[in-house]
């Protein structure tokens, strides 16, 4: 029964993804779904992208082994703040400038071919690494459910995703993401509470007696506070500029949609995550010897819920993987076709050729991720951290300084990106091989970030912004998403009344979300005695 429900829901995703291709009439439809995204669609795609194999398998496995607080209270809190910054700060600014992909921004801001090349390569390497984690998660889940070998499942999964990425582009991703989002809610609303109920709050609290530190932020391994703070900052930094989140803003219809999606999305991020992490703690009560720990939630679905619910749960878990993987397929495909092939090699394509190039890019990316996934089938959590960190050290200092600092120029951007990524890889290898020790478990990302920011500041003071860079900086300061949206609404009949209605909706949304958050998290805090 569980497998049947699982297969039916997966086929539904693929069919819907195929139907959505009918809406793709132009390259704008393919890249930003014609900027027609409603609040529901943007919330759906944000939340679906946020919940991934990393969350449900890798981080849930860490929570199972070391206690929910060691990750949920530090790392994920950082991710939620990072998500808010990605939407409100980075995404809104770039959308206001007419950006279709994140490498678009580097080209518009600096008009320098090498800055664009390096930025695009960072994006391709980082997203392929992150995409690999989703595929590994997919293989683990499907192998557990179907008993089909890992390699064959990865290949089948690749073909399924190509249906709604290579043909539907961003249209296909956003709409299927929203459908998957509702399936994923089943994990937090139905399945995780069932597992927590079977484990019992009293038994979960008593885990700290057999596993000292289980309900502390230090975890069972008694990790240092320096490690915890470092992880907190790592998640903020790379979530702030990771394209999988920032690019979710580009299809939004207007600024009101972005603001409402940010409020609702930031509620759903912890709601969908923390309950899963607590349920992973419940699995430590129900079955304390699961190996590898990445499988903790899969065992929970299959062994501790009724067959129908288990089928929905596995399908929802797979949806979280498919939604994130499809987003990465689309973004790296965009980078290959639009940011590398079209712009850097100066190809003048008509609309039909542009769509074809974009679709070929998707297929190339799918094949690459498929091959790498088959060759590297473990360590989901650490692979995702490594891949995502590249954006924090390679992109973030350049993006923030280019938004805010008049002296910022292409030479400083290029230096910062290259030194940031190089030092991140170098210090990481030195620390892992025991050739360098850092106090209090400080992450190599923090060291590399210092080099990235320091080199940026030094080169920016030693050089000057050219006339183009100064002109674009001034133009950027005069451009904002709120003003554009207000002007669009004022052109409509009763425009002022419609603006007031939108503002009221934003206020009501914020109040309701706050009240629901207090009730939900208050319940868990009281019952777990936190």
C-alpha atoms as one frame of an Amber mdcrd trajectory, in Angstrom:
protein
   0.000   0.000   0.000   2.739   2.468   0.986   4.677   1.860  -2.225   1.503
   2.148  -4.368   0.564   5.531  -2.891   4.132   6.675  -3.211   4.272   5.746
  -6.934   0.856   7.320  -7.715   1.849  10.648  -6.153   5.160  10.675  -7.988
   3.450   9.997 -11.320   1.060  12.870 -10.579   4.026  15.251 -10.181   5.502
  14.146 -13.497   2.171  14.455 -15.367   1.526  17.953 -13.979   5.090  18.937
 -14.830   4.503  17.792 -18.400   1.187  19.695 -18.723   2.782  22.914 -17.439
   5.103  23.008 -20.461   2.132  24.342 -22.470   2.468  27.681 -20.664   6.057
  28.252 -21.817   5.831  30.554 -24.836   9.002  32.643 -24.479  12.403  32.723
 -22.784  10.929  35.028 -20.094   8.351  32.314 -19.319  11.175  29.797 -19.121
  13.466  31.896 -16.892  11.029  33.798 -14.602   7.562  32.382 -15.547   6.674
  35.753 -17.083   6.843  37.319 -13.557   3.283  36.083 -12.890   3.974  34.431
  -9.546   1.189  34.877  -6.938   1.715  34.788  -3.160   0.602  31.139  -3.049
   3.040  30.090  -5.761   6.013  32.005  -4.300   5.333  30.671  -0.775   4.955
  27.186  -2.231   8.191  27.235  -4.167  10.125  28.899  -1.311   8.953  26.380
   1.267   9.368  23.414  -1.060  12.906  24.465  -1.936  13.737  25.031   1.716
  12.756  21.505   2.753  15.206  19.136   1.099  17.106  15.872   1.474  19.604
  17.799   3.579  16.842  18.623   6.067  14.872  15.383   6.126  17.769  12.962
   5.886  21.094  14.659   6.718  20.111  17.136   9.448  17.368  14.866  10.796
  20.085  12.210  11.105  22.249  14.646  13.083  19.283  15.484  15.319  18.611
  11.774  15.873  22.230  11.105  16.855  23.128  14.234  18.865  19.795  15.782
  19.872  17.507  18.257  18.092  18.899  21.362  19.792  22.471  21.009  18.541
  21.303  21.711  14.981  17.782  23.062  15.311  18.655  25.729  17.869  21.722
  27.025  16.053  22.270  25.953  12.478  18.651  26.154  11.377  18.002  29.421
  13.164  20.805  30.830  11.044  19.202  29.375   7.912  15.869  31.047   8.699
  17.521  34.445   9.080  19.494  33.783   5.917  16.273  32.978   4.045  14.709
  36.252   5.161  17.776  38.198   3.997  17.818  36.292   0.679  14.214  37.305
  -0.043  13.927  40.794   1.465  17.449  42.171   0.952  19.165  40.410  -1.976
  16.196  39.117  -4.011  14.151  42.351  -3.963  17.120  44.498  -4.975  18.054
  42.226  -7.873  14.467  41.883  -9.105  14.070  45.670  -9.091  17.093  45.848
 -11.426  15.470  43.473 -13.925  17.741  40.532 -13.110  16.615  37.158 -14.567
  19.422  35.010 -13.107  21.944  35.859 -10.366  24.943  35.989 -12.756  22.847
  38.616 -14.613  23.467  40.910 -11.655  27.259  40.613 -11.810  27.183  41.441
 -15.507  24.893  44.446 -15.048  26.808  45.792 -12.040  30.390  45.482 -13.353
  30.169  44.956 -17.142  33.314  42.808 -16.859  33.571  39.468 -18.654  35.898
  37.847 -16.112  33.774  38.779 -13.122  30.814  37.171 -14.910  32.835  34.046
 -15.782  34.114  33.519 -12.222  30.693  34.249 -10.675  29.011  31.798 -13.031
  31.589  29.074 -12.386  31.126  29.496  -8.614  27.393  29.089  -9.117  27.743
  25.980 -11.264  30.209  24.279  -8.878  28.214  25.195  -5.760  24.814  24.149
  -7.107  26.067  20.912  -8.620  27.539  20.040  -5.207  24.263  20.900  -3.505
  22.303  19.005  -6.174  24.382  15.894  -5.564  23.131  15.786  -1.970  19.526
  15.760  -3.196  20.181  12.882  -5.534  21.957  10.887  -2.862  18.939  11.447
  -0.629  16.632  10.307  -3.416  18.641   7.145  -3.893  18.623   6.339  -0.173
  14.855   6.790   0.123  13.891   4.876  -2.987  16.318   2.064  -2.242  14.750
   1.647   1.183  11.216   1.586  -0.216  11.593  -0.401  -3.442  14.701  -2.544
  -2.897  15.944  -1.405  -6.321  19.681  -0.747  -6.434  20.918   2.803  -5.819
  22.494   3.406  -9.251  19.411   2.418 -11.274  17.179   4.590  -9.082  19.376
   7.623  -9.616  19.135   7.188 -13.379  15.325   6.819 -13.281  15.045   9.836
 -10.997  17.078  11.928 -13.457  14.695  11.129 -16.312  11.664  12.058 -14.166
  13.080  15.455 -13.235  14.030  16.301 -16.812  10.308  16.163 -17.705   9.486
  19.337 -15.773  12.819  21.169 -15.855  14.051  20.802 -19.428  10.587  21.563
 -20.865   8.821  23.704 -18.278  11.720  25.819 -16.971  10.831  28.063 -14.033
   7.099  27.668 -14.843   7.355  23.923 -14.333   9.467  24.239 -11.200   7.289
  26.824  -9.414   3.957  25.080 -10.067   5.175  21.571  -9.241   6.979  22.982
  -6.184   3.676  24.369  -4.907   1.937  21.016  -5.371   4.804  19.259  -3.618
   4.689  21.797  -0.773   1.201  20.634   0.214   2.367  17.022   0.193   5.372
  17.940   2.344   3.134  19.566   4.951   1.878  16.043   5.702   5.241  15.242
   7.277   5.073  18.100   9.808   1.303  18.118  10.382   0.531  14.370  10.460
   3.521  12.043  10.399   5.999  13.735  12.757   3.278  14.175  15.435   2.425
  10.442  15.111   6.074   9.505  15.742   6.353  11.980  18.633   3.133  10.589
  20.105   4.407   7.000  19.938   7.693   7.975  21.555   6.050  10.137  24.249
   7.328  13.439  25.606   8.410  11.937  28.954  10.524   9.248  27.270  12.022
  11.828  24.920  12.968  14.100  27.829  14.610  11.175  29.615  17.020  10.628
  26.699  19.411  13.022  28.420  19.858  10.387  31.176  21.300   7.783  28.783
  22.732  10.238  26.251  24.256  13.126  28.264  23.858  16.458  26.515  21.036
  15.228  24.232  18.776  18.183  25.046  21.508  20.839  25.058  22.963  22.984
  22.316  26.288  21.159  22.815  24.761  17.806  21.768  25.911  14.356  22.841
  29.421  15.066  21.546  29.573  18.175  23.745  30.593  20.355  20.848  32.192
  23.671  21.730  30.254  26.925  21.736  32.686  28.182  19.079  31.535  25.411
  16.743  27.887  26.267  17.417  28.359  29.979  16.758  30.395  29.230  13.669
  27.673  26.917  12.303  25.021  29.546  13.072  26.927  32.111  11.013  27.662
  29.628   8.224  23.953  28.999   7.659  23.089  32.706   7.694  25.855  33.573
   5.268  25.277  30.967   2.614  21.482  31.066   2.757  21.583  34.847   2.221
  23.012  34.484  -1.273  22.315  30.919  -2.393  20.633  31.143  -5.835  18.065
  28.445  -5.008  16.392  30.919  -2.589  17.217  34.336  -4.096  15.950  33.322
  -7.552  12.549  32.374  -6.046  11.858  36.115  -5.843  12.323  36.785  -9.567
   9.020  35.176 -10.744   6.988  37.195  -8.156   4.237  39.401  -9.571   5.049
  42.471  -7.415   6.567  43.684  -4.147   3.448  42.920  -2.095   3.743  39.279
  -3.153   7.403  39.227  -2.070   6.656  40.714   1.370   3.749  38.358   2.084
   5.755  35.381   0.847   8.643  36.368   3.133   6.384  36.518   6.217   4.585
  33.241   5.490   7.699  31.508   4.193   9.707  32.322   7.324   6.911  30.753
   9.386   6.817  27.577   7.324  10.609  27.141   7.321  10.884  26.337  11.066
   7.404  24.776  11.146   8.385  22.214   8.516  11.866  21.658   9.966  11.796
  21.753  13.760   8.906  19.324  14.129  10.837  16.850  11.971  13.944  17.314
  14.142  11.902  16.686  17.297  10.400  13.576  15.673  13.959  12.438  14.915
  14.532  12.672  18.681  11.439  10.502  19.106  13.015   7.903  16.812  15.954
   7.738  19.248  13.390   6.502  21.816  11.630   4.088  19.458  14.685   2.661
  17.708  18.035   3.788  19.136  20.435   1.905  16.819  19.584   3.087  13.296
  22.575   3.167  10.940  23.313   5.173   8.918  21.595   7.881  10.911  20.470
   9.567   7.653  17.763   6.862   7.493  16.158   7.738  10.834  13.046   9.394
   9.389  12.628   6.822   6.640  12.541   4.073   9.271  10.042   6.182  11.214
   7.693   6.471   8.233   7.855   2.800   7.317   7.820   1.195  10.764   5.818
   3.531  13.011   2.943   4.868  10.865   0.009   3.092   9.123   0.750   1.966
   5.500  -1.358   4.709   3.866   0.293   7.418   5.951   3.717   5.881   5.300
   3.098   6.062   1.537   2.166   9.747   1.779   5.175  10.375   3.994   7.654
   8.743   1.633   6.086  10.596  -1.304   6.349  13.855   0.638   9.950  13.151
   1.502  10.639  12.442  -2.150   8.796  15.663  -3.090  11.180  17.655  -0.935
  14.087  16.105  -2.790  12.537  16.556  -6.249  11.621  20.192  -5.636  15.114
  21.159  -4.531  16.797  19.099  -7.235  14.566  20.551  -9.971  15.412  24.071
  -8.825  19.109  23.300  -9.015  18.718  21.708 -12.461  16.988  24.843 -13.722
  19.478  27.302 -12.230  22.623  25.519 -13.395  21.007  24.967 -16.790  20.321
  28.724 -16.951  23.967  29.369 -16.053  25.191  27.119 -18.859  22.853  28.388
 -21.564  22.188  32.050 -20.699  25.126  33.174 -18.569  27.939  31.226 -20.234
  26.900  30.272 -23.765  24.811  33.306 -24.741  26.534  36.157 -22.943  30.141
  35.218 -22.389  30.537  33.686 -25.847  28.430  36.556 -27.291  25.912  34.377
 -29.140  22.961  36.172 -30.702  20.084  33.691 -30.502  16.485  34.157 -31.552
  13.679  33.175 -29.170  13.411  29.597 -30.456  17.178  29.018 -30.297  17.326
  30.520 -26.789  14.678  28.097 -25.506  16.455  25.181 -27.161  19.823  26.185
 -25.635  18.212  26.487 -22.189  16.664  23.022 -22.484  19.910  21.449 -23.662
  21.610  23.077 -20.644  19.112  21.362 -18.312  19.805  17.952 -19.815  23.605
  18.407 -19.583  23.322  19.390 -15.909  21.026  16.455 -15.146  23.500  13.982
 -16.611  26.467  15.517 -14.731  24.667  15.462 -11.354  23.447  11.923 -12.018
  27.005  10.652 -12.649  28.530  12.437  -9.624  25.725  11.192  -7.359  26.337
   7.606  -8.365  30.041   7.996  -7.554  29.546   9.653  -4.112  26.709   8.025
  -2.174  27.213   9.227   1.445  27.845  12.123   3.909  24.840  14.215   2.829
  25.084  16.790   5.600  28.758  17.624   5.099  28.565  17.711   1.297  25.719
  20.239   1.473  27.600  22.452   3.913  30.693  22.382   1.692  28.770  23.221
  -1.501  26.665  25.968   0.040  29.624  27.599   1.744  31.178  28.435  -1.622
  28.465  31.064  -2.141  29.135  32.653   1.243  32.861  33.168   0.618  32.687
  33.631  -3.155  29.604  35.791  -3.688  28.322  37.360  -0.483  31.079  39.985
   0.160  30.871  41.130  -3.466  27.064  41.279  -3.506  26.734  43.239  -0.250
  29.564  45.679  -1.013  28.298  46.225  -4.569  24.879  47.130  -3.141  26.235
  49.534  -0.522  29.758  50.793  -1.377  30.472  53.352  -4.082  34.149  52.359
  -4.372  33.285  48.740  -5.222  34.678  47.750  -8.617  35.377  44.732 -10.841
  38.993  44.274  -9.655  37.923  44.061  -6.022  35.070  41.691  -6.949  37.331
  39.354  -8.917  40.008  39.306  -6.193  37.496  38.686  -3.420  35.750  35.823
  -5.220  38.959  33.999  -6.166  40.671  34.438  -2.776  37.474  33.584  -0.872
  36.917  30.247  -2.632  40.662  29.362  -2.746  41.241  29.966   0.969  38.031
  28.102   1.856  39.248  24.987   0.049  42.863  25.374   1.305  42.070  25.894
   5.010  39.402  23.197   4.905  41.881  20.627   3.637  44.582  21.721   6.117
  42.151  21.406   9.054  40.760  18.034   7.931  44.269  16.603   7.420  45.419
  17.743  10.878  47.985  20.225   9.529  46.188  23.224  11.038  44.157  23.527
  14.232  41.678  26.311  14.974  40.389  27.314  18.414  36.845  26.451  19.561
  35.958  24.524  16.389  35.777  27.611  14.191  34.661  26.698  10.676  37.019
  27.269   7.736  34.272  29.360   6.160  34.773  32.059   8.785  38.523  32.177
   8.062  37.976  32.275   4.299  35.322  34.970   4.714  37.883  37.176   6.507
  40.290  36.739   3.582  37.523  37.423   1.074  36.342  40.611   2.816  39.905
  41.783   3.605  41.128  41.379   0.022  38.012  43.128  -1.278  38.570  46.167
   0.943  42.320  46.390   0.177  41.883  46.179  -3.611  38.909  48.565  -3.583
  41.024  51.196  -1.788  43.983  50.621  -4.147  41.853  50.954  -7.298  38.960
  53.097  -8.487  35.529  52.330  -9.858  35.272  53.216 -13.553  32.639  55.522
 -15.007  30.259  52.632 -15.869  30.444  51.202 -12.349  29.806  54.615 -10.766
  26.909  55.297 -13.103  25.303  51.900 -12.415  25.793  52.316  -8.662  23.913
  55.639  -8.762  21.179  54.105 -10.919  20.892  51.184  -8.512  20.453  53.520
  -5.527  17.525  55.193  -7.285  15.811  51.876  -8.089  13.716  49.948  -5.608
  11.009  47.315  -5.804   8.532  49.128  -3.556   8.485  52.249  -5.735   8.038
  50.192  -8.907   5.078  48.318  -7.416   3.406  51.469  -6.094   3.700  53.121
  -9.519   2.192  50.035 -11.189  -0.770  50.010  -8.780  -1.384  53.765  -9.169
  -1.873  53.252 -12.914  -4.799  50.890 -12.214  -8.418  52.012 -11.524  -8.760
  52.698  -7.754  -5.014  52.126  -7.469  -4.646  53.890  -4.109  -7.431  51.802
  -2.546  -5.781  48.616  -3.848  -2.448  49.655  -2.298  -4.122  50.204   1.094
  -5.803  46.793   0.819  -2.452  45.123   0.113  -0.813  46.818   3.126  -3.671
  45.670   5.385  -3.215  42.107   4.110   0.490  42.256   4.966  -0.221  43.479
   8.526  -2.948  40.843   9.099  -0.664  38.123   7.724   2.144  39.142  10.088
  -0.162  39.181  13.142  -1.770  35.791  12.351   1.592  34.148  11.653   3.003
  35.485  14.939   0.036  34.191  16.958   0.176  30.720  15.366   3.935  30.572
  15.998   3.479  31.348  19.704   0.873  28.570  20.066   2.851  25.912  18.158
   6.258  26.523  19.709   4.800  27.198  23.149   3.220  23.730  23.066   6.533
  22.001  22.326   8.528  24.118  24.807   6.123  23.265  27.627   5.894  19.528
  26.858   9.621  19.057  26.353  10.471  21.213  29.388  12.844  23.432  27.404
